[in-house]
C-alpha cells in the first residue's frame, strides 16, 4: 500500500516544463521558495551592507529624525567676529598710512616747486650779455643790435626763436641759432650767405648766393668769380636776383674745373647763354635745356681739339657740337688748314 501511494504522489507532481508553461499562460513569474538557510544568509548580507553609525552621530539624532547642531557653534562664531574686527582695524591702519604718504609727497612737491621758482627768479640766472659766433662779413655789433637781447632779465624768460628771427632778417645771414647759457651769456651762432655769382653793374658787381638772393655789392670782382654780363640787378641786399639768374646758377653748378679755366665771362642775352673763351671765340649754349650735357660736350672739345682760331662752338645740340674757325682776314671759315696765322 505504501508503495502504491508513493507512486501516485509522484505521478501528481508536475514537471518543470509544465511549470514554465503555466507561468507563461498566466503572465505571472514563477517563484520558487528559498530554503530557510538562504533567508539567514540574506539577513547577514543586509546587516553587513548597512553603514555604521558612530555614537556621536547617533546621539545627534533626535526622536523626530533631525540632527542637532554640533556643539561649539557659538564659539566659532565668536572667533569669526574677532577675525573680522582685527581685519577692519588693519584696513583702517593701512588707510591712515596711505594718507600720511600722500601728505608727505605733496609737501615735498610743494617745497621743491617753491625752491625751483625761487631759483629761477634768482639774480644768478639773469642775462649778463650775448656773444656772436661765425660772423665774418657782418659785424658783431650789427648782429647784436638786430638781436636785441634783453640784458638783465631772467634767462628762463628768453625766447630763442624770436632772437633768431631778428638776426635772420639781416640780408647776409642765412640762418641763426640762439642758445641759452646758464652762465648768464646768450650765444648767437650765425651762418652767412655765400655768394656764387657776380653780376656786372655800372657801379661794380652785385653778389648773388645760390638761393637767388642779392647778398651785397662790391666795387671789384672778387677772386674766383666769373663776371656775368647782361643781367640788371637792383644792388639792394636782400632783394631777389633778376630773371635769368637761375639758369646761370645751374651753369655754374655744372661747370667743371677744365671748362672754368677756359672761360673768361658769361654773357646772358634774354634766354640765351654764351661763354667767352680765354683763347678767343665763344661757346653758345642757347637756352638752359640740357645744360649739364652741353658742359660735358664743351669739356670734350676743349681737351681734344686745337682751340686756336676758334670763332664759335655751337652747343645747342650737345650730341652734335659745331665748331667754326676764323680765316686769315678775320672772317669765320670752317676747316682752316693753316692755324699758324691765328697763333
Short mmCIF file of C-alpha atoms in Angstrom, two decimals:
data_model
loop_
_atom_site.label_atom_id
_atom_site.label_comp_id
_atom_site.label_asym_id
_atom_site.label_seq_id
_atom_site.Cartn_x
_atom_site.Cartn_y
_atom_site.Cartn_z
CA UNK A 1 0.00 0.00 0.00
CA UNK A 2 2.71 2.41 0.86
CA UNK A 3 4.47 1.81 -2.40
CA UNK A 4 1.27 2.45 -4.30
CA UNK A 5 0.62 5.78 -2.51
CA UNK A 6 4.15 6.97 -3.19
CA UNK A 7 3.78 6.29 -6.87
CA UNK A 8 0.53 8.25 -7.03
CA UNK A 9 2.08 11.26 -5.32
CA UNK A 10 5.00 11.14 -7.68
CA UNK A 11 2.64 11.00 -10.62
CA UNK A 12 0.69 14.03 -9.39
CA UNK A 13 3.78 16.32 -9.22
CA UNK A 14 4.00 18.45 -12.41
CA UNK A 15 7.29 18.58 -14.23
CA UNK A 16 9.48 21.67 -14.55
CA UNK A 17 8.42 22.17 -18.14
CA UNK A 18 4.76 22.22 -17.17
CA UNK A 19 5.51 24.86 -14.50
CA UNK A 20 7.10 27.11 -17.11
CA UNK A 21 4.13 26.72 -19.45
CA UNK A 22 1.70 27.59 -16.68
CA UNK A 23 3.72 30.66 -15.80
CA UNK A 24 3.68 31.88 -19.38
CA UNK A 25 -0.05 31.41 -19.78
CA UNK A 26 -0.94 33.17 -16.54
CA UNK A 27 1.54 36.06 -17.07
CA UNK A 28 3.00 35.63 -13.59
CA UNK A 29 6.56 34.86 -12.75
CA UNK A 30 7.27 31.51 -11.44
CA UNK A 31 8.60 31.78 -7.96
CA UNK A 32 10.49 29.20 -6.16
CA UNK A 33 10.66 29.05 -2.44
CA UNK A 34 14.05 29.53 -0.89
CA UNK A 35 15.12 27.32 1.88
CA UNK A 36 15.35 28.71 5.39
CA UNK A 37 19.12 28.75 5.26
CA UNK A 38 19.10 31.28 2.42
CA UNK A 39 16.97 33.75 4.43
CA UNK A 40 19.54 33.78 7.20
CA UNK A 41 22.35 34.45 4.70
CA UNK A 42 20.39 37.35 3.18
CA UNK A 43 19.87 38.91 6.61
CA UNK A 44 23.59 38.70 7.31
CA UNK A 45 24.42 40.34 3.97
CA UNK A 46 21.99 43.20 4.65
CA UNK A 47 23.46 43.74 8.07
CA UNK A 48 26.95 43.93 6.61
CA UNK A 49 25.99 46.48 3.92
CA UNK A 50 24.34 48.89 6.35
CA UNK A 51 26.54 51.94 7.16
CA UNK A 52 27.90 52.03 10.62
CA UNK A 53 26.78 54.89 12.79
CA UNK A 54 29.14 56.31 15.36
CA UNK A 55 27.91 57.01 18.85
CA UNK A 56 28.33 60.77 18.31
CA UNK A 57 26.14 60.72 15.21
CA UNK A 58 23.58 58.55 16.93
CA UNK A 59 23.46 60.93 19.85
CA UNK A 60 23.00 63.84 17.50
CA UNK A 61 19.81 62.41 16.10
CA UNK A 62 16.55 63.29 17.79
CA UNK A 63 13.45 61.22 18.10
CA UNK A 64 11.98 63.02 15.09
CA UNK A 65 14.99 62.01 12.93
CA UNK A 66 16.56 65.51 12.75
CA UNK A 67 20.18 66.35 13.53
CA UNK A 68 21.10 68.61 16.35
CA UNK A 69 23.58 71.45 15.88
CA UNK A 70 27.06 70.28 16.67
CA UNK A 71 28.43 71.56 19.92
CA UNK A 72 30.77 74.61 19.82
CA UNK A 73 28.83 76.61 17.21
CA UNK A 74 28.68 79.71 19.33
CA UNK A 75 32.45 79.60 19.95
CA UNK A 76 33.33 79.52 16.21
CA UNK A 77 31.03 82.48 15.59
CA UNK A 78 32.85 84.46 18.22
CA UNK A 79 36.22 83.61 16.66
CA UNK A 80 34.98 84.76 13.23
CA UNK A 81 33.74 88.03 14.68
CA UNK A 82 37.12 88.62 16.31
CA UNK A 83 38.89 88.00 12.98
CA UNK A 84 36.62 90.48 11.18
CA UNK A 85 37.28 93.11 13.83
CA UNK A 86 41.04 92.61 13.56
CA UNK A 87 40.89 92.80 9.76
CA UNK A 88 38.87 96.03 9.87
CA UNK A 89 41.41 97.57 12.24
CA UNK A 90 44.22 96.53 9.90
CA UNK A 91 42.48 98.12 6.89
CA UNK A 92 41.96 101.37 8.82
CA UNK A 93 45.64 101.42 9.74
CA UNK A 94 46.66 100.92 6.10
CA UNK A 95 44.41 103.78 5.01
CA UNK A 96 45.95 106.08 7.61
CA UNK A 97 49.42 105.10 6.38
CA UNK A 98 48.48 105.87 2.77
CA UNK A 99 47.10 109.27 3.77
CA UNK A 100 50.33 110.07 5.57
CA UNK A 101 52.36 109.06 2.49
CA UNK A 102 50.25 111.26 0.21
CA UNK A 103 50.60 114.22 2.54
CA UNK A 104 54.38 113.75 2.72
CA UNK A 105 54.70 113.54 -1.09
CA UNK A 106 52.55 116.64 -1.63
CA UNK A 107 54.57 118.55 0.94
CA UNK A 108 57.83 117.54 -0.77
CA UNK A 109 56.49 118.63 -4.18
CA UNK A 110 55.37 121.96 -2.78
CA UNK A 111 58.73 122.63 -1.17
CA UNK A 112 60.60 121.63 -4.35
CA UNK A 113 58.39 123.81 -6.55
CA UNK A 114 58.83 126.77 -4.25
CA UNK A 115 62.59 126.28 -4.28
CA UNK A 116 62.66 125.97 -8.07
CA UNK A 117 60.63 129.15 -8.53
CA UNK A 118 62.92 130.97 -6.16
CA UNK A 119 65.99 129.72 -8.02
CA UNK A 120 64.54 130.66 -11.42
CA UNK A 121 63.86 134.20 -10.30
CA UNK A 122 67.24 134.46 -8.66
CA UNK A 123 69.61 137.19 -9.90
CA UNK A 124 72.11 134.40 -10.59
CA UNK A 125 70.10 133.47 -13.70
CA UNK A 126 69.87 136.96 -15.17
CA UNK A 127 71.20 137.62 -18.70
CA UNK A 128 74.56 139.35 -18.50
CA UNK A 129 75.43 139.58 -22.20
CA UNK A 130 75.46 137.98 -25.68
CA UNK A 131 78.25 136.66 -27.88
CA UNK A 132 78.21 136.16 -31.68
CA UNK A 133 79.85 133.14 -33.33
CA UNK A 134 80.51 132.63 -37.06
CA UNK A 135 80.28 136.21 -38.36
CA UNK A 136 82.85 137.43 -40.89
CA UNK A 137 81.21 139.73 -43.45
CA UNK A 138 78.68 141.12 -40.98
CA UNK A 139 79.92 142.98 -37.93
CA UNK A 140 79.23 141.65 -34.45
CA UNK A 141 77.72 144.99 -33.44
CA UNK A 142 75.18 144.79 -36.27
CA UNK A 143 74.12 141.29 -35.24
CA UNK A 144 73.84 142.22 -31.56
CA UNK A 145 71.80 145.28 -32.42
CA UNK A 146 69.42 143.23 -34.56
CA UNK A 147 69.13 140.51 -31.89
CA UNK A 148 68.18 142.98 -29.12
CA UNK A 149 68.86 140.51 -26.31
CA UNK A 150 67.16 141.79 -23.11
CA UNK A 151 70.10 142.20 -20.75
CA UNK A 152 69.21 141.95 -17.06
CA UNK A 153 66.08 139.84 -17.49
CA UNK A 154 65.75 136.21 -16.43
CA UNK A 155 67.35 133.64 -18.71
CA UNK A 156 64.24 131.49 -18.37
CA UNK A 157 62.07 134.16 -19.99
CA UNK A 158 64.30 134.36 -23.08
CA UNK A 159 62.68 133.16 -26.35
CA UNK A 160 65.49 131.87 -28.62
CA UNK A 161 63.18 131.64 -31.66
CA UNK A 162 62.34 135.34 -31.60
CA UNK A 163 66.01 136.32 -31.24
CA UNK A 164 66.99 134.03 -34.15
CA UNK A 165 64.29 135.51 -36.41
CA UNK A 166 65.60 139.02 -35.72
CA UNK A 167 69.14 138.02 -36.67
CA UNK A 168 67.98 136.23 -39.85
CA UNK A 169 66.34 139.45 -41.01
CA UNK A 170 69.86 140.66 -41.90
CA UNK A 171 70.18 140.01 -45.69
CA UNK A 172 73.62 138.44 -45.45
CA UNK A 173 72.63 135.96 -42.71
CA UNK A 174 71.31 132.61 -43.95
CA UNK A 175 70.44 131.14 -40.54
CA UNK A 176 70.91 131.80 -36.82
CA UNK A 177 70.88 129.53 -33.79
CA UNK A 178 70.38 131.05 -30.33
CA UNK A 179 71.25 129.09 -27.17
CA UNK A 180 70.79 129.96 -23.52
CA UNK A 181 73.87 129.89 -21.33
CA UNK A 182 73.31 129.29 -17.64
CA UNK A 183 76.48 131.24 -17.02
CA UNK A 184 74.48 134.36 -17.94
CA UNK A 185 75.66 134.60 -21.58
CA UNK A 186 73.42 134.11 -24.65
CA UNK A 187 75.25 132.54 -27.61
CA UNK A 188 74.21 133.53 -31.15
CA UNK A 189 75.68 131.28 -33.86
CA UNK A 190 75.19 132.51 -37.43
CA UNK A 191 75.77 131.11 -40.92
CA UNK A 192 76.31 133.79 -43.54
CA UNK A 193 75.20 133.64 -47.15
CA UNK A 194 77.92 132.60 -49.59
CA UNK A 195 77.81 134.41 -52.97
CA UNK A 196 78.22 132.31 -56.11
CA UNK A 197 77.51 134.86 -58.88
CA UNK A 198 78.92 138.31 -59.59
CA UNK A 199 76.51 140.34 -61.72
CA UNK A 200 78.19 143.20 -63.58
CA UNK A 201 76.63 146.64 -62.95
CA UNK A 202 77.75 150.19 -63.79
CA UNK A 203 78.82 150.68 -60.15
CA UNK A 204 80.67 147.40 -59.85
CA UNK A 205 79.24 143.99 -59.04
CA UNK A 206 76.25 142.58 -57.18
CA UNK A 207 76.96 139.28 -55.47
CA UNK A 208 74.17 136.66 -55.50
CA UNK A 209 74.01 133.42 -53.49
CA UNK A 210 72.71 130.04 -54.67
CA UNK A 211 69.24 130.85 -53.28
CA UNK A 212 68.93 133.62 -55.88
CA UNK A 213 69.20 136.41 -53.32
CA UNK A 214 71.34 139.52 -53.62
CA UNK A 215 73.82 139.47 -50.76
CA UNK A 216 75.95 142.58 -51.11
CA UNK A 217 77.74 144.81 -53.60
CA UNK A 218 81.41 145.05 -54.46
CA UNK A 219 83.36 147.62 -56.44
CA UNK A 220 85.80 145.00 -57.74
CA UNK A 221 85.35 141.44 -58.94
CA UNK A 222 86.06 139.05 -56.05
CA UNK A 223 88.67 136.37 -56.61
CA UNK A 224 87.38 133.14 -58.11
CA UNK A 225 84.26 134.69 -59.67
CA UNK A 226 83.31 134.92 -63.35
CA UNK A 227 81.61 138.18 -64.32
CA UNK A 228 78.05 137.77 -65.56
CA UNK A 229 77.07 140.39 -68.14
CA UNK A 230 73.54 141.19 -69.26
CA UNK A 231 71.52 140.83 -66.02
CA UNK A 232 70.24 144.01 -64.43
CA UNK A 233 70.35 143.77 -60.63
CA UNK A 234 68.93 146.30 -58.18
CA UNK A 235 72.01 146.17 -55.99
CA UNK A 236 69.91 146.15 -52.80
CA UNK A 237 70.97 143.46 -50.34
CA UNK A 238 68.14 141.06 -49.65
CA UNK A 239 66.33 141.63 -52.95
CA UNK A 240 65.81 138.66 -55.28
CA UNK A 241 68.21 138.27 -58.19
CA UNK A 242 66.97 139.32 -61.65
CA UNK A 243 65.31 136.82 -64.02
CA UNK A 244 67.80 134.57 -65.77
CA UNK A 245 69.99 134.19 -62.70
CA UNK A 246 68.66 130.70 -62.02
CA UNK A 247 69.91 129.47 -65.43
CA UNK A 248 73.36 130.93 -64.78
CA UNK A 249 73.37 129.33 -61.33
CA UNK A 250 72.68 125.94 -62.93
CA UNK A 251 75.50 126.53 -65.41
CA UNK A 252 77.95 127.44 -62.64
CA UNK A 253 76.97 124.36 -60.66
CA UNK A 254 77.51 122.07 -63.66
CA UNK A 255 80.74 123.72 -64.82
CA UNK A 256 83.83 121.57 -64.26
CA UNK A 257 87.33 122.83 -63.45
CA UNK A 258 88.78 122.33 -67.01
CA UNK A 259 85.90 124.31 -68.51
CA UNK A 260 86.11 127.06 -65.91
CA UNK A 261 89.79 127.61 -66.66
CA UNK A 262 88.99 128.30 -70.34
CA UNK A 263 86.13 130.77 -69.67
CA UNK A 264 86.61 134.50 -69.05
CA UNK A 265 82.99 135.71 -68.74
CA UNK A 266 79.32 134.69 -69.02
CA UNK A 267 77.03 136.63 -71.35
CA UNK A 268 73.24 136.49 -70.97
CA UNK A 269 71.03 137.77 -73.79
CA UNK A 270 67.39 137.20 -72.97
CA UNK A 271 67.09 133.44 -72.51
CA UNK A 272 70.34 132.70 -74.38
CA UNK A 273 73.61 131.95 -72.59
CA UNK A 274 77.10 132.14 -74.09
CA UNK A 275 80.62 131.82 -72.68
CA UNK A 276 83.57 133.92 -73.77
CA UNK A 277 86.69 131.74 -74.03
CA UNK A 278 90.11 132.88 -72.86
CA UNK A 279 91.72 131.96 -76.23
CA UNK A 280 89.11 133.93 -78.15
CA UNK A 281 85.82 132.87 -79.62
CA UNK A 282 82.80 131.84 -77.66
CA UNK A 283 80.69 128.81 -76.77
CA UNK A 284 76.98 129.21 -77.45
CA UNK A 285 74.71 127.25 -75.10
CA UNK A 286 71.34 128.57 -76.21
CA UNK A 287 68.69 128.13 -73.50
CA UNK A 288 69.19 126.23 -70.26
CA UNK A 289 67.81 122.91 -71.53
CA UNK A 290 70.29 120.00 -71.22
CA UNK A 291 72.78 122.41 -69.74
CA UNK A 292 74.75 119.64 -67.99
CA UNK A 293 75.15 117.71 -71.26
CA UNK A 294 76.31 120.89 -73.02
CA UNK A 295 79.02 121.41 -70.40
CA UNK A 296 80.24 117.83 -70.91
CA UNK A 297 80.33 118.33 -74.70
CA UNK A 298 82.32 121.57 -74.33
CA UNK A 299 84.80 119.90 -71.99
CA UNK A 300 85.35 117.11 -74.53
CA UNK A 301 86.15 119.64 -77.28
CA UNK A 302 88.47 121.67 -75.06
CA UNK A 303 90.50 118.59 -74.17
CA UNK A 304 90.65 117.00 -77.64
CA UNK A 305 90.57 119.82 -80.24
CA UNK A 306 93.11 122.57 -81.00
CA UNK A 307 91.33 125.74 -79.91
CA UNK A 308 93.45 128.18 -81.96
CA UNK A 309 91.49 130.35 -84.39
CA UNK A 310 88.17 129.19 -82.92
CA UNK A 311 85.38 131.59 -83.75
CA UNK A 312 82.38 129.82 -82.23
CA UNK A 313 81.36 126.49 -80.74
CA UNK A 314 77.67 125.80 -81.17
CA UNK A 315 76.43 123.58 -78.32
CA UNK A 316 72.69 123.99 -78.80
CA UNK A 317 72.63 120.30 -79.74
CA UNK A 318 75.04 118.79 -77.20
CA UNK A 319 75.33 115.46 -79.01
CA UNK A 320 76.44 117.20 -82.25
CA UNK A 321 78.51 120.32 -81.44
CA UNK A 322 79.63 122.52 -84.35
CA UNK A 323 82.98 124.37 -84.34
CA UNK A 324 83.90 127.27 -86.66
CA UNK A 325 87.29 129.00 -87.01
CA UNK A 326 88.50 132.45 -88.04
CA UNK A 327 90.01 132.93 -91.53
CA UNK A 328 93.19 134.75 -92.44
CA UNK A 329 91.48 138.13 -92.70
CA UNK A 330 89.39 137.65 -89.59
CA UNK A 331 86.39 136.17 -91.39
CA UNK A 332 84.95 132.96 -89.95
CA UNK A 333 85.61 129.95 -92.14
CA UNK A 334 85.19 126.27 -91.38
CA UNK A 335 88.15 123.94 -91.60
CA UNK A 336 91.03 126.45 -91.70
CA UNK A 337 94.16 124.49 -92.62
CA UNK A 338 96.91 126.91 -91.58
CA UNK A 339 96.49 127.56 -87.83
CA UNK A 340 99.85 129.34 -87.52
CA UNK A 341 98.32 132.56 -88.85
CA UNK A 342 95.94 132.68 -85.85
CA UNK A 343 98.54 131.95 -83.20
#
